[in-house]
Short mmCIF file of C-alpha atoms in Angstrom, two decimals:
data_model
loop_
_atom_site.label_atom_id
_atom_site.label_comp_id
_atom_site.label_asym_id
_atom_site.label_seq_id
_atom_site.Cartn_x
_atom_site.Cartn_y
_atom_site.Cartn_z
CA MET A 552 -1.38 -3.08 -26.59
CA PRO A 553 -2.29 -0.57 -23.85
CA HIS A 554 -4.86 2.06 -24.73
CA GLY A 555 -5.21 5.60 -23.40
CA GLY A 556 -1.55 6.03 -22.41
CA GLY A 557 -1.11 3.10 -20.04
CA ARG A 558 -4.74 2.14 -19.55
CA LEU A 559 -5.45 -1.53 -20.18
CA THR A 560 -8.33 -3.73 -21.14
CA VAL A 561 -8.54 -7.33 -19.98
CA GLU A 562 -7.68 -8.37 -23.53
CA SER A 563 -4.62 -6.12 -23.78
CA LEU A 564 -3.45 -7.25 -20.34
CA ARG A 565 -3.80 -10.89 -21.37
CA GLY A 566 -1.65 -10.23 -24.43
CA MET A 567 1.05 -8.63 -22.30
CA VAL A 568 0.93 -11.46 -19.77
CA ASP A 569 1.18 -14.09 -22.50
CA GLY A 570 4.09 -12.13 -24.00
CA GLY A 571 5.91 -12.01 -20.66
CA SER A 572 5.91 -8.22 -20.22
CA VAL A 573 3.50 -8.29 -17.23
CA ASP A 574 3.62 -10.89 -14.46
CA THR A 575 2.03 -9.11 -11.48
CA VAL A 576 -1.24 -7.25 -10.86
CA LEU A 577 -1.67 -4.98 -7.84
CA VAL A 578 -5.24 -5.47 -6.59
CA ALA A 579 -6.09 -2.55 -4.31
CA ILE A 580 -8.75 -0.81 -2.26
CA VAL A 581 -8.66 2.64 -0.65
CA ASP A 582 -8.66 2.68 3.15
CA MET A 583 -10.02 5.30 5.55
CA GLN A 584 -6.72 7.20 5.43
CA GLY A 585 -6.76 7.39 1.63
CA ARG A 586 -4.02 4.78 1.23
CA LEU A 587 -3.88 1.83 -1.12
CA GLN A 588 -4.20 -1.56 0.59
CA GLY A 589 -4.38 -4.92 -1.12
CA LYS A 590 -2.28 -7.70 -2.55
CA ARG A 591 -0.03 -8.63 -5.44
CA CYS A 592 -1.64 -11.28 -7.61
CA ALA A 593 0.15 -13.45 -10.13
CA ALA A 594 -1.05 -12.06 -13.46
CA HIS A 595 -2.34 -15.39 -14.82
CA TYR A 596 -4.27 -15.97 -11.57
CA PHE A 597 -5.76 -12.48 -11.81
CA LEU A 598 -6.96 -13.10 -15.36
CA ASP A 599 -8.18 -16.65 -14.80
CA THR A 600 -9.84 -16.17 -11.40
CA VAL A 601 -9.98 -12.65 -9.96
CA VAL A 602 -11.51 -10.96 -13.02
CA GLU A 603 -14.60 -13.16 -12.77
CA HIS A 604 -14.75 -14.20 -9.12
CA ALA A 605 -13.00 -11.26 -7.35
CA THR A 606 -10.73 -11.76 -4.34
CA GLU A 607 -10.95 -11.08 -0.62
CA GLY A 608 -9.39 -8.97 2.11
CA CYS A 609 -9.79 -8.73 5.87
CA ASN A 610 -12.55 -6.32 6.84
CA TYR A 611 -10.34 -4.79 9.52
CA LEU A 612 -8.73 -2.76 6.71
CA LEU A 613 -11.56 -0.23 7.06
CA ALA A 614 -11.49 -0.23 10.87
CA VAL A 615 -7.92 0.68 11.81
CA ASP A 616 -6.01 3.87 12.54
CA VAL A 617 -3.08 5.28 10.60
CA GLU A 618 -0.70 2.84 12.34
CA MET A 619 -2.88 -0.15 11.32
CA THR A 620 -4.00 -0.65 14.92
CA THR A 621 -7.51 -2.04 15.34
CA VAL A 622 -9.87 0.54 16.82
CA GLY A 623 -13.13 -0.04 18.68
CA GLY A 624 -16.46 1.47 17.74
CA TYR A 625 -16.73 0.25 14.17
CA GLU A 626 -19.89 -1.62 13.21
CA ILE A 627 -18.29 -3.50 10.33
CA SER A 628 -15.65 -5.27 12.44
CA SER A 629 -14.25 -5.32 15.98
CA TRP A 630 -12.88 -7.73 18.56
CA GLU A 631 -16.41 -8.06 19.94
CA ARG A 632 -18.07 -8.61 16.57
CA GLY A 633 -15.18 -10.56 15.10
CA TYR A 634 -13.04 -10.08 12.03
CA GLY A 635 -13.79 -11.67 8.69
CA ASP A 636 -13.34 -10.98 5.00
CA PHE A 637 -15.03 -8.74 2.51
CA VAL A 638 -14.95 -9.06 -1.26
CA MET A 639 -12.57 -6.97 -3.36
CA ARG A 640 -14.21 -6.78 -6.79
CA PRO A 641 -12.00 -5.27 -9.52
CA ASP A 642 -13.31 -2.23 -11.36
CA LEU A 643 -11.82 -3.13 -14.72
CA THR A 644 -12.14 0.45 -15.97
CA THR A 645 -9.23 1.29 -13.63
CA LEU A 646 -6.88 -1.35 -15.05
CA ARG A 647 -3.54 0.18 -16.05
CA LEU A 648 0.21 -0.26 -16.17
CA VAL A 649 2.48 0.81 -13.30
CA PRO A 650 5.63 2.01 -15.11
CA TRP A 651 7.73 2.51 -11.96
CA LEU A 652 7.39 -1.17 -10.96
CA PRO A 653 8.72 -3.88 -13.28
CA ALA A 654 6.18 -5.98 -15.19
CA THR A 655 3.30 -4.70 -13.05
CA ALA A 656 -0.30 -3.68 -13.68
CA PHE A 657 -2.82 -2.20 -11.24
CA VAL A 658 -6.56 -2.30 -10.63
CA LEU A 659 -8.78 -0.63 -8.03
CA CYS A 660 -11.54 -2.62 -6.41
CA ASP A 661 -14.96 -1.87 -5.01
CA VAL A 662 -15.58 -3.43 -1.61
CA GLU A 663 -18.55 -5.76 -1.15
CA TRP A 664 -19.93 -8.12 1.44
CA PRO A 665 -20.16 -11.82 0.52
CA ASP A 666 -23.82 -11.30 -0.49
CA GLU A 667 -22.58 -8.76 -3.10
CA SER A 668 -24.04 -5.77 -1.25
CA PRO A 669 -21.67 -2.77 -1.10
CA VAL A 670 -19.64 -1.95 1.99
CA THR A 671 -21.22 1.49 2.25
CA VAL A 672 -18.54 3.00 4.51
CA SER A 673 -15.70 2.36 2.07
CA PRO A 674 -14.39 5.68 0.70
CA ARG A 675 -14.94 4.78 -2.94
CA GLN A 676 -18.53 3.71 -2.22
CA ILE A 677 -19.22 6.93 -0.30
CA LEU A 678 -18.06 8.91 -3.34
CA ARG A 679 -20.12 6.76 -5.72
CA ARG A 680 -23.22 7.39 -3.60
CA GLN A 681 -22.72 11.15 -3.73
CA LEU A 682 -22.16 11.05 -7.48
CA ASP A 683 -25.37 9.04 -7.89
CA ARG A 684 -27.23 11.78 -6.01
CA LEU A 685 -25.79 14.37 -8.36
CA ALA A 686 -26.80 12.27 -11.36
CA GLU A 687 -30.37 12.18 -10.07
CA ARG A 688 -30.31 15.97 -10.43
CA ASP A 689 -28.70 15.85 -13.88
CA LEU A 690 -25.40 17.11 -12.50
CA VAL A 691 -21.85 15.87 -12.98
CA ALA A 692 -18.90 16.65 -10.69
CA LEU A 693 -15.62 17.51 -12.41
CA VAL A 694 -12.55 17.63 -10.18
CA GLY A 695 -8.96 18.72 -10.61
CA THR A 696 -6.22 18.29 -8.03
CA GLU A 697 -3.03 20.27 -7.47
CA LEU A 698 -1.05 17.95 -5.27
CA GLU A 699 1.86 19.54 -3.41
CA PHE A 700 4.55 17.60 -1.57
CA MET A 701 7.79 18.12 0.32
CA VAL A 702 10.92 16.35 -0.98
CA PHE A 703 13.78 15.40 1.33
CA ASP A 704 17.26 14.15 0.45
CA ASP A 705 16.96 11.58 3.25
CA SER A 706 15.70 8.08 2.45
CA TYR A 707 12.57 6.84 4.20
CA GLU A 708 14.73 4.57 6.33
CA ARG A 709 16.98 7.46 7.35
CA ALA A 710 13.95 9.64 8.08
CA ASN A 711 12.59 6.94 10.37
CA ASP A 712 15.93 6.63 12.17
CA LEU A 713 15.87 10.40 12.76
CA GLY A 714 12.35 10.30 14.15
CA TYR A 715 11.23 12.42 11.17
CA ARG A 716 13.07 15.44 12.60
CA GLY A 717 15.95 17.41 11.17
CA LEU A 718 15.42 16.13 7.64
CA ARG A 719 17.26 17.85 4.79
CA PRO A 720 14.86 19.46 2.27
CA ALA A 721 15.75 18.93 -1.39
CA ASN A 722 15.84 22.74 -1.78
CA GLN A 723 17.34 25.13 0.75
CA TYR A 724 15.39 28.23 -0.29
CA ASN A 725 12.07 29.37 -1.78
CA VAL A 726 11.85 27.88 -5.32
CA ASP A 727 8.35 29.15 -6.17
CA TYR A 728 8.32 29.22 -10.00
CA SER A 729 12.14 28.99 -10.03
CA LEU A 730 13.36 26.94 -12.98
CA LEU A 731 16.90 26.93 -11.62
CA GLY A 732 15.79 25.74 -8.19
CA THR A 733 13.51 23.03 -9.53
CA SER A 734 16.25 21.76 -11.89
CA ARG A 735 18.03 20.37 -8.86
CA VAL A 736 15.08 18.05 -8.20
CA GLU A 737 14.19 17.52 -11.87
CA PRO A 738 15.46 13.92 -12.10
CA LEU A 739 12.85 12.93 -9.50
CA LEU A 740 10.11 15.26 -10.77
CA ARG A 741 10.63 14.10 -14.36
CA ARG A 742 10.27 10.48 -13.38
CA ILE A 743 7.08 11.18 -11.47
CA ARG A 744 5.56 13.20 -14.35
CA ASN A 745 6.47 10.75 -17.08
CA GLU A 746 5.62 7.61 -15.18
CA MET A 747 2.24 8.96 -14.08
CA GLY A 748 1.60 9.72 -17.74
CA GLY A 749 2.57 6.14 -18.49
CA ALA A 750 -0.06 5.04 -15.97
CA GLY A 751 -2.79 6.83 -17.90
CA MET A 752 -2.88 10.16 -16.06
CA ALA A 753 -3.00 13.49 -17.92
CA VAL A 754 -0.11 15.48 -16.45
CA GLU A 755 -0.17 19.23 -17.11
CA SER A 756 2.81 20.75 -15.33
CA ALA A 757 5.18 20.82 -12.37
CA LYS A 758 6.54 23.80 -10.47
CA GLY A 759 8.35 24.72 -7.31
CA GLU A 760 6.61 26.16 -4.27
CA CYS A 761 7.70 28.45 -1.46
CA ASN A 762 8.44 26.05 1.40
CA LEU A 763 11.82 24.32 1.46
CA GLY A 764 11.71 21.30 -0.83
CA GLN A 765 8.07 21.93 -1.76
CA HIS A 766 6.86 21.08 -5.27
CA GLU A 767 3.58 20.46 -7.04
CA ILE A 768 2.43 18.42 -10.00
CA VAL A 769 -0.85 19.34 -11.68
CA PHE A 770 -3.15 16.93 -13.51
CA ARG A 771 -5.93 17.69 -15.96
CA TYR A 772 -9.39 17.67 -14.44
CA ALA A 773 -11.76 14.76 -15.02
CA ASP A 774 -14.92 13.33 -13.52
CA ALA A 775 -14.69 13.06 -9.75
CA LEU A 776 -14.27 9.28 -9.55
CA THR A 777 -11.52 9.19 -12.17
CA THR A 778 -9.67 12.07 -10.52
CA CYS A 779 -9.85 10.46 -7.08
CA ASP A 780 -8.75 7.08 -8.43
CA ASN A 781 -5.77 8.78 -10.09
CA HIS A 782 -5.09 10.81 -6.94
CA VAL A 783 -4.60 7.80 -4.68
CA LEU A 784 -2.36 5.95 -7.15
CA TYR A 785 -0.30 9.09 -7.76
CA LYS A 786 0.38 9.65 -4.07
CA THR A 787 1.51 6.05 -3.63
CA GLY A 788 3.53 6.06 -6.83
CA ALA A 789 5.31 9.33 -6.06
CA LYS A 790 6.48 7.91 -2.73
CA GLU A 791 7.64 4.68 -4.38
CA ILE A 792 9.58 6.59 -7.04
CA ALA A 793 11.15 8.82 -4.39
CA ALA A 794 12.26 5.72 -2.49
CA GLN A 795 13.84 4.32 -5.65
CA GLU A 796 15.77 7.59 -6.00
CA GLY A 797 17.04 7.42 -2.40
CA LYS A 798 14.81 10.31 -1.31
CA SER A 799 11.56 10.68 0.60
CA LEU A 800 8.52 12.90 0.22
CA THR A 801 5.37 13.67 2.15
CA PHE A 802 1.97 15.10 1.23
CA MET A 803 1.38 16.32 4.79
CA ALA A 804 -0.73 19.47 4.69
CA LYS A 805 1.44 21.37 7.18
CA TYR A 806 4.84 19.74 7.67
CA ASP A 807 6.25 22.71 9.60
CA GLN A 808 5.54 26.36 10.46
CA ARG A 809 6.78 27.83 7.19
CA GLU A 810 4.45 29.17 4.53
CA GLY A 811 3.36 26.87 1.73
#
């Protein structure tokens, strides 16, 4: 069975795979834009091969812009240097269920070169290096995030067709702390809260904010690596849940000129 509210061990995952309740494992890294990139592995293949031997991904994943266009000037890969693979080694402490996707588990990977040396420019490795420096000074970083987003009644496909202009916010007025105003978006917010909890995150609360369609969900603080790992899965998951509900949302820091 899962432990820690959706967290898995290899043994508990194997039991779920053998029982037919999990058939897919998302194997992911974090790119330079803070997004999850990776592949969907058949669960038996993940257990029989990837757990011990890792998997691979193209090293251009850490040398592209937000549109996935290759960009010059990177030492790790370029058209001049060539493009190859790096190793995606699962950090099994991050293994968990993904409640908003059927029969799916998730694991984050550390990025290595084929000689097992770390890819030092990968975001997770940069954070690890800073945490190691803190540990050398007998310090520990604890981090909490208060992640605000804008919800729109338009689907992602409709938003794209509109050029991301003239979208309809899920709320038409300031709903900061308004229980009535947030009730109108509660079906979506409830799913996000509960399904993040089912993925092993400690959800504290949700509330409205002052911009149109703006909401926040707050998670309990934890060590910096755990919080950042949760952060990246939450942002992806919230967007996936919104898409399932026929809506869209963005974590853009300043979507428009309004306050919030």
